[in-house]
Amino acid sequence: PSVLDSFALLSGQLNTLNKVLKHEKTPLLRNQVIIPLVLSPDRDEEIMRQTEGRVPVFSHEVVPDHLRTKPDPEVEEQEKQLITDAARISPDVAQKQIQSLNKMCSNLLEKISKEERESESGGLRQNKQTFNPADTNALVAAVAFGKGLSNRRPPGSGASVQSGQPGAGAIVAGASGMQQVPMTGAAAQQQPMLAGVQMAQAGQPGK
């Protein structure tokens, strides 16, 4: 009942207002000019509250923009030109243009949504971990400190080194043997390197 009473009261007031406005003695509001009575460069909290924070002050700079009832002359001319051009287009052509514009907009929206999905999936791929930290730490420890490596020499390693290179028997025989065995130029160039490898294996059997 209270809502119906309030609605009836508002309806009666609106009807009374319409009667006053439609009266022949009431001047047309479109012919009336709004004149600001108070202009102040200071911040007005009441205007801030009424405009939801959009207009902090009511000064001579903002009054022409907020009390303007017509657009700028340039904008008005452009609007008239657009209205004239639109009146010349037939309904069929206008419908085709509308359909083509809608198609372009839908394609653009699909591309934008596709880019967003790809960027989101790319971000997920970048954030996804692609390695095992435990394996990485074990590998670094094995390479740097030899942790977890076996001390036993694989069988046949010495024979493969000795049999794979020419003149290896002379290298194993010692320094006196190397001086007594004649070698070619290529074998002589490989001799110091092989001797160094063989001496390193003999001095450090575990590595």
PDB file of C-alpha atoms in Angstrom:
ATOM      1  CA  PRO A   1       0.000   0.000   0.000  1.00  0.00           C
ATOM      2  CA  SER A   2       2.769   2.470   0.779  1.00  0.00           C
ATOM      3  CA  VAL A   3       4.340   1.885  -2.669  1.00  0.00           C
ATOM      4  CA  LEU A   4       0.986   2.348  -4.393  1.00  0.00           C
ATOM      5  CA  ASP A   5       0.349   5.539  -2.425  1.00  0.00           C
ATOM      6  CA  SER A   6       3.763   6.925  -3.362  1.00  0.00           C
ATOM      7  CA  PHE A   7       3.221   5.968  -7.010  1.00  0.00           C
ATOM      8  CA  ALA A   8      -0.176   7.664  -7.032  1.00  0.00           C
ATOM      9  CA  LEU A   9       1.336  10.799  -5.501  1.00  0.00           C
ATOM     10  CA  LEU A  10       4.120  10.912  -8.098  1.00  0.00           C
ATOM     11  CA  SER A  11       1.676  10.297 -10.915  1.00  0.00           C
ATOM     12  CA  GLY A  12      -0.533  13.172  -9.763  1.00  0.00           C
ATOM     13  CA  GLN A  13       2.448  15.533  -9.536  1.00  0.00           C
ATOM     14  CA  LEU A  14       3.634  14.571 -13.033  1.00  0.00           C
ATOM     15  CA  ASN A  15       0.175  15.160 -14.472  1.00  0.00           C
ATOM     16  CA  THR A  16       0.017  18.569 -12.807  1.00  0.00           C
ATOM     17  CA  LEU A  17       3.469  19.458 -14.182  1.00  0.00           C
ATOM     18  CA  ASN A  18       2.431  18.408 -17.696  1.00  0.00           C
ATOM     19  CA  LYS A  19      -0.687  20.558 -17.488  1.00  0.00           C
ATOM     20  CA  VAL A  20       1.387  23.559 -16.431  1.00  0.00           C
ATOM     21  CA  LEU A  21       3.884  23.037 -19.221  1.00  0.00           C
ATOM     22  CA  LYS A  22       1.177  22.563 -21.861  1.00  0.00           C
ATOM     23  CA  HIS A  23      -0.657  25.682 -20.784  1.00  0.00           C
ATOM     24  CA  GLU A  24      -0.731  28.402 -23.419  1.00  0.00           C
ATOM     25  CA  LYS A  25       0.652  31.008 -21.042  1.00  0.00           C
ATOM     26  CA  THR A  26       3.713  28.912 -20.216  1.00  0.00           C
ATOM     27  CA  PRO A  27       6.703  29.945 -22.394  1.00  0.00           C
ATOM     28  CA  LEU A  28       8.678  27.283 -24.245  1.00  0.00           C
ATOM     29  CA  LEU A  29      11.631  26.086 -22.256  1.00  0.00           C
ATOM     30  CA  ARG A  30      13.750  25.752 -25.387  1.00  0.00           C
ATOM     31  CA  ASN A  31      13.545  29.524 -25.785  1.00  0.00           C
ATOM     32  CA  GLN A  32      14.850  30.130 -22.284  1.00  0.00           C
ATOM     33  CA  VAL A  33      18.536  30.800 -21.584  1.00  0.00           C
ATOM     34  CA  ILE A  34      20.287  29.483 -18.492  1.00  0.00           C
ATOM     35  CA  ILE A  35      22.561  32.069 -16.966  1.00  0.00           C
ATOM     36  CA  PRO A  36      25.032  31.084 -14.248  1.00  0.00           C
ATOM     37  CA  LEU A  37      24.663  33.371 -11.269  1.00  0.00           C
ATOM     38  CA  VAL A  38      27.737  32.317  -9.282  1.00  0.00           C
ATOM     39  CA  LEU A  39      31.107  31.420 -10.751  1.00  0.00           C
ATOM     40  CA  SER A  40      33.903  30.424  -8.425  1.00  0.00           C
ATOM     41  CA  PRO A  41      37.373  28.971  -9.068  1.00  0.00           C
ATOM     42  CA  ASP A  42      37.247  27.224  -5.692  1.00  0.00           C
ATOM     43  CA  ARG A  43      36.342  23.576  -5.232  1.00  0.00           C
ATOM     44  CA  ASP A  44      32.641  23.031  -4.642  1.00  0.00           C
ATOM     45  CA  GLU A  45      31.773  19.888  -2.701  1.00  0.00           C
ATOM     46  CA  GLU A  46      28.056  20.130  -3.544  1.00  0.00           C
ATOM     47  CA  ILE A  47      28.760  20.156  -7.270  1.00  0.00           C
ATOM     48  CA  MET A  48      31.187  17.295  -6.779  1.00  0.00           C
ATOM     49  CA  ARG A  49      28.454  15.278  -5.069  1.00  0.00           C
ATOM     50  CA  GLN A  50      25.795  16.103  -7.668  1.00  0.00           C
ATOM     51  CA  THR A  51      28.058  15.309 -10.620  1.00  0.00           C
ATOM     52  CA  GLU A  52      29.568  12.186  -8.983  1.00  0.00           C
ATOM     53  CA  GLY A  53      33.031  13.724  -8.953  1.00  0.00           C
ATOM     54  CA  ARG A  54      33.126  14.755 -12.620  1.00  0.00           C
ATOM     55  CA  VAL A  55      32.986  18.547 -12.114  1.00  0.00           C
ATOM     56  CA  PRO A  56      35.100  19.777  -9.185  1.00  0.00           C
ATOM     57  CA  VAL A  57      34.632  23.529  -9.805  1.00  0.00           C
ATOM     58  CA  PHE A  58      32.043  25.711 -11.547  1.00  0.00           C
ATOM     59  CA  SER A  59      34.255  28.378 -13.111  1.00  0.00           C
ATOM     60  CA  HIS A  60      34.260  30.417 -16.307  1.00  0.00           C
ATOM     61  CA  GLU A  61      36.314  27.685 -18.039  1.00  0.00           C
ATOM     62  CA  VAL A  62      33.812  24.846 -17.628  1.00  0.00           C
ATOM     63  CA  VAL A  63      30.542  26.812 -17.876  1.00  0.00           C
ATOM     64  CA  PRO A  64      30.535  27.137 -21.718  1.00  0.00           C
ATOM     65  CA  ASP A  65      31.068  23.399 -22.088  1.00  0.00           C
ATOM     66  CA  HIS A  66      28.530  22.240 -19.521  1.00  0.00           C
ATOM     67  CA  LEU A  67      25.781  24.713 -20.432  1.00  0.00           C
ATOM     68  CA  ARG A  68      26.155  24.368 -24.204  1.00  0.00           C
ATOM     69  CA  THR A  69      23.001  23.214 -26.003  1.00  0.00           C
ATOM     70  CA  LYS A  70      24.440  23.014 -29.526  1.00  0.00           C
ATOM     71  CA  PRO A  71      27.635  21.447 -30.859  1.00  0.00           C
ATOM     72  CA  ASP A  72      30.493  23.388 -32.369  1.00  0.00           C
ATOM     73  CA  PRO A  73      29.821  24.866 -35.838  1.00  0.00           C
ATOM     74  CA  GLU A  74      32.374  22.532 -37.436  1.00  0.00           C
ATOM     75  CA  VAL A  75      30.801  19.481 -35.811  1.00  0.00           C
ATOM     76  CA  GLU A  76      27.340  20.688 -36.828  1.00  0.00           C
ATOM     77  CA  GLU A  77      28.429  21.030 -40.464  1.00  0.00           C
ATOM     78  CA  GLN A  78      29.943  17.534 -40.445  1.00  0.00           C
ATOM     79  CA  GLU A  79      26.747  16.128 -38.941  1.00  0.00           C
ATOM     80  CA  LYS A  80      24.626  17.790 -41.633  1.00  0.00           C
ATOM     81  CA  GLN A  81      26.916  16.385 -44.338  1.00  0.00           C
ATOM     82  CA  LEU A  82      26.614  12.891 -42.881  1.00  0.00           C
ATOM     83  CA  ILE A  83      22.816  13.175 -42.732  1.00  0.00           C
ATOM     84  CA  THR A  84      22.731  14.297 -46.372  1.00  0.00           C
ATOM     85  CA  ASP A  85      24.950  11.424 -47.480  1.00  0.00           C
ATOM     86  CA  ALA A  86      22.867   8.927 -45.518  1.00  0.00           C
ATOM     87  CA  ALA A  87      19.648  10.188 -47.157  1.00  0.00           C
ATOM     88  CA  ARG A  88      21.070   9.502 -50.623  1.00  0.00           C
ATOM     89  CA  ILE A  89      21.754   5.807 -49.923  1.00  0.00           C
ATOM     90  CA  SER A  90      18.996   3.363 -50.802  1.00  0.00           C
ATOM     91  CA  PRO A  91      17.799   0.884 -48.143  1.00  0.00           C
ATOM     92  CA  ASP A  92      19.294  -2.106 -49.988  1.00  0.00           C
ATOM     93  CA  VAL A  93      22.728  -0.507 -50.227  1.00  0.00           C
ATOM     94  CA  ALA A  94      22.524   0.555 -46.602  1.00  0.00           C
ATOM     95  CA  GLN A  95      21.634  -3.000 -45.565  1.00  0.00           C
ATOM     96  CA  LYS A  96      24.593  -4.396 -47.513  1.00  0.00           C
ATOM     97  CA  GLN A  97      26.935  -1.888 -45.901  1.00  0.00           C
ATOM     98  CA  ILE A  98      25.578  -2.778 -42.478  1.00  0.00           C
ATOM     99  CA  GLN A  99      26.138  -6.478 -43.125  1.00  0.00           C
ATOM    100  CA  SER A 100      29.685  -5.910 -44.376  1.00  0.00           C
ATOM    101  CA  LEU A 101      30.467  -3.729 -41.365  1.00  0.00           C
ATOM    102  CA  ASN A 102      29.071  -6.360 -38.998  1.00  0.00           C
ATOM    103  CA  LYS A 103      31.164  -9.021 -40.732  1.00  0.00           C
ATOM    104  CA  MET A 104      34.321  -6.936 -40.396  1.00  0.00           C
ATOM    105  CA  CYS A 105      33.599  -6.285 -36.725  1.00  0.00           C
ATOM    106  CA  SER A 106      32.973  -9.985 -36.037  1.00  0.00           C
ATOM    107  CA  ASN A 107      36.229 -10.950 -37.792  1.00  0.00           C
ATOM    108  CA  LEU A 108      38.108  -8.345 -35.811  1.00  0.00           C
ATOM    109  CA  LEU A 109      36.602  -9.609 -32.553  1.00  0.00           C
ATOM    110  CA  GLU A 110      37.556 -13.181 -33.458  1.00  0.00           C
ATOM    111  CA  LYS A 111      41.144 -12.122 -34.142  1.00  0.00           C
ATOM    112  CA  ILE A 112      41.331 -10.214 -30.860  1.00  0.00           C
ATOM    113  CA  SER A 113      39.930 -13.147 -28.897  1.00  0.00           C
ATOM    114  CA  LYS A 114      42.330 -15.527 -30.658  1.00  0.00           C
ATOM    115  CA  GLU A 115      45.294 -13.290 -29.784  1.00  0.00           C
ATOM    116  CA  GLU A 116      44.139 -13.169 -26.169  1.00  0.00           C
ATOM    117  CA  ARG A 117      43.835 -16.962 -26.007  1.00  0.00           C
ATOM    118  CA  GLU A 118      47.281 -17.411 -27.580  1.00  0.00           C
ATOM    119  CA  SER A 119      48.846 -14.926 -25.180  1.00  0.00           C
ATOM    120  CA  GLU A 120      47.235 -16.662 -22.206  1.00  0.00           C
ATOM    121  CA  SER A 121      48.374 -20.095 -23.412  1.00  0.00           C
ATOM    122  CA  GLY A 122      51.872 -18.711 -24.074  1.00  0.00           C
ATOM    123  CA  GLY A 123      52.023 -17.326 -20.560  1.00  0.00           C
ATOM    124  CA  LEU A 124      50.964 -20.699 -19.162  1.00  0.00           C
ATOM    125  CA  ARG A 125      53.648 -22.444 -21.227  1.00  0.00           C
ATOM    126  CA  GLN A 126      56.289 -20.033 -19.988  1.00  0.00           C
ATOM    127  CA  ASN A 127      55.265 -20.516 -16.373  1.00  0.00           C
ATOM    128  CA  LYS A 128      55.197 -24.320 -16.712  1.00  0.00           C
ATOM    129  CA  GLN A 129      58.356 -26.001 -15.362  1.00  0.00           C
ATOM    130  CA  THR A 130      60.150 -28.038 -18.034  1.00  0.00           C
ATOM    131  CA  PHE A 131      62.929 -29.613 -15.966  1.00  0.00           C
ATOM    132  CA  ASN A 132      63.460 -31.571 -12.774  1.00  0.00           C
ATOM    133  CA  PRO A 133      65.503 -29.619 -10.197  1.00  0.00           C
ATOM    134  CA  ALA A 134      66.700 -32.838  -8.496  1.00  0.00           C
ATOM    135  CA  ASP A 135      68.117 -34.201 -11.758  1.00  0.00           C
ATOM    136  CA  THR A 136      69.763 -30.874 -12.505  1.00  0.00           C
ATOM    137  CA  ASN A 137      71.414 -30.741  -9.080  1.00  0.00           C
ATOM    138  CA  ALA A 138      72.594 -34.350  -9.381  1.00  0.00           C
ATOM    139  CA  LEU A 139      74.101 -33.656 -12.812  1.00  0.00           C
ATOM    140  CA  VAL A 140      75.888 -30.510 -11.599  1.00  0.00           C
ATOM    141  CA  ALA A 141      77.250 -32.368  -8.553  1.00  0.00           C
ATOM    142  CA  ALA A 142      78.496 -35.221 -10.758  1.00  0.00           C
ATOM    143  CA  VAL A 143      80.247 -32.894 -13.213  1.00  0.00           C
ATOM    144  CA  ALA A 144      81.724 -30.510 -10.628  1.00  0.00           C
ATOM    145  CA  PHE A 145      82.601 -32.847  -7.742  1.00  0.00           C
ATOM    146  CA  GLY A 146      82.349 -36.371  -9.196  1.00  0.00           C
ATOM    147  CA  LYS A 147      79.510 -37.236  -6.813  1.00  0.00           C
ATOM    148  CA  GLY A 148      77.896 -40.588  -7.593  1.00  0.00           C
ATOM    149  CA  LEU A 149      80.483 -41.658 -10.182  1.00  0.00           C
ATOM    150  CA  SER A 150      82.031 -45.152 -10.034  1.00  0.00           C
ATOM    151  CA  ASN A 151      85.778 -45.572  -9.261  1.00  0.00           C
ATOM    152  CA  ARG A 152      86.121 -48.789 -11.252  1.00  0.00           C
ATOM    153  CA  ARG A 153      87.741 -48.612 -14.707  1.00  0.00           C
ATOM    154  CA  PRO A 154      85.634 -50.274 -17.428  1.00  0.00           C
ATOM    155  CA  PRO A 155      87.226 -53.473 -18.795  1.00  0.00           C
ATOM    156  CA  GLY A 156      89.175 -53.212 -22.034  1.00  0.00           C
ATOM    157  CA  SER A 157      89.776 -49.489 -21.844  1.00  0.00           C
ATOM    158  CA  GLY A 158      93.561 -49.815 -21.773  1.00  0.00           C
ATOM    159  CA  ALA A 159      93.611 -52.291 -24.648  1.00  0.00           C
ATOM    160  CA  SER A 160      91.444 -50.081 -26.845  1.00  0.00           C
ATOM    161  CA  VAL A 161      93.726 -47.123 -26.330  1.00  0.00           C
ATOM    162  CA  GLN A 162      96.833 -49.165 -26.973  1.00  0.00           C
ATOM    163  CA  SER A 163      95.514 -51.024 -30.015  1.00  0.00           C
ATOM    164  CA  GLY A 164      93.756 -48.065 -31.606  1.00  0.00           C
ATOM    165  CA  GLN A 165      96.853 -45.925 -32.169  1.00  0.00           C
ATOM    166  CA  PRO A 166     100.057 -46.829 -34.034  1.00  0.00           C
ATOM    167  CA  GLY A 167     103.184 -46.931 -31.926  1.00  0.00           C
ATOM    168  CA  ALA A 168     101.296 -47.395 -28.655  1.00  0.00           C
ATOM    169  CA  GLY A 169     103.549 -50.328 -27.661  1.00  0.00           C
ATOM    170  CA  ALA A 170     106.548 -48.066 -27.802  1.00  0.00           C
ATOM    171  CA  ILE A 171     104.785 -45.515 -25.599  1.00  0.00           C
ATOM    172  CA  VAL A 172     103.984 -48.100 -22.939  1.00  0.00           C
ATOM    173  CA  ALA A 173     107.533 -49.431 -23.028  1.00  0.00           C
ATOM    174  CA  GLY A 174     108.860 -46.220 -21.496  1.00  0.00           C
ATOM    175  CA  ALA A 175     111.110 -43.370 -22.443  1.00  0.00           C
ATOM    176  CA  SER A 176     113.991 -45.600 -23.556  1.00  0.00           C
ATOM    177  CA  GLY A 177     111.651 -47.536 -25.841  1.00  0.00           C
ATOM    178  CA  MET A 178     110.366 -44.357 -27.428  1.00  0.00           C
ATOM    179  CA  GLN A 179     113.886 -43.278 -28.272  1.00  0.00           C
ATOM    180  CA  GLN A 180     114.801 -46.601 -29.868  1.00  0.00           C
ATOM    181  CA  VAL A 181     111.647 -47.121 -32.067  1.00  0.00           C
ATOM    182  CA  PRO A 182     111.663 -45.138 -35.359  1.00  0.00           C
ATOM    183  CA  MET A 183     108.267 -43.531 -36.236  1.00  0.00           C
ATOM    184  CA  THR A 184     106.780 -41.597 -39.141  1.00  0.00           C
ATOM    185  CA  GLY A 185     105.992 -37.900 -39.022  1.00  0.00           C
ATOM    186  CA  ALA A 186     102.295 -38.324 -38.213  1.00  0.00           C
ATOM    187  CA  ALA A 187     102.971 -40.919 -35.530  1.00  0.00           C
ATOM    188  CA  ALA A 188     105.648 -38.696 -34.033  1.00  0.00           C
ATOM    189  CA  GLN A 189     103.188 -35.835 -33.755  1.00  0.00           C
ATOM    190  CA  GLN A 190     100.649 -38.079 -31.974  1.00  0.00           C
ATOM    191  CA  GLN A 191     103.261 -39.570 -29.640  1.00  0.00           C
ATOM    192  CA  PRO A 192     103.407 -36.787 -26.997  1.00  0.00           C
ATOM    193  CA  MET A 193      99.636 -36.606 -26.784  1.00  0.00           C
ATOM    194  CA  LEU A 194      99.224 -40.365 -26.364  1.00  0.00           C
ATOM    195  CA  ALA A 195     102.044 -40.450 -23.860  1.00  0.00           C
ATOM    196  CA  GLY A 196     100.334 -37.772 -21.846  1.00  0.00           C
ATOM    197  CA  VAL A 197      97.031 -39.657 -21.877  1.00  0.00           C
ATOM    198  CA  GLN A 198      98.701 -42.926 -20.898  1.00  0.00           C
ATOM    199  CA  MET A 199     100.683 -41.281 -18.075  1.00  0.00           C
ATOM    200  CA  ALA A 200      97.538 -39.543 -16.790  1.00  0.00           C
ATOM    201  CA  GLN A 201      95.659 -42.865 -16.720  1.00  0.00           C
ATOM    202  CA  ALA A 202      98.538 -44.530 -14.916  1.00  0.00           C
ATOM    203  CA  GLY A 203      98.910 -41.775 -12.345  1.00  0.00           C
ATOM    204  CA  GLN A 204      95.174 -41.343 -11.620  1.00  0.00           C
ATOM    205  CA  PRO A 205      93.464 -44.703 -12.009  1.00  0.00           C
ATOM    206  CA  GLY A 206      90.131 -43.584 -10.557  1.00  0.00           C
ATOM    207  CA  LYS A 207      89.317 -40.744 -13.006  1.00  0.00           C
TER     208      LYS A 207
END
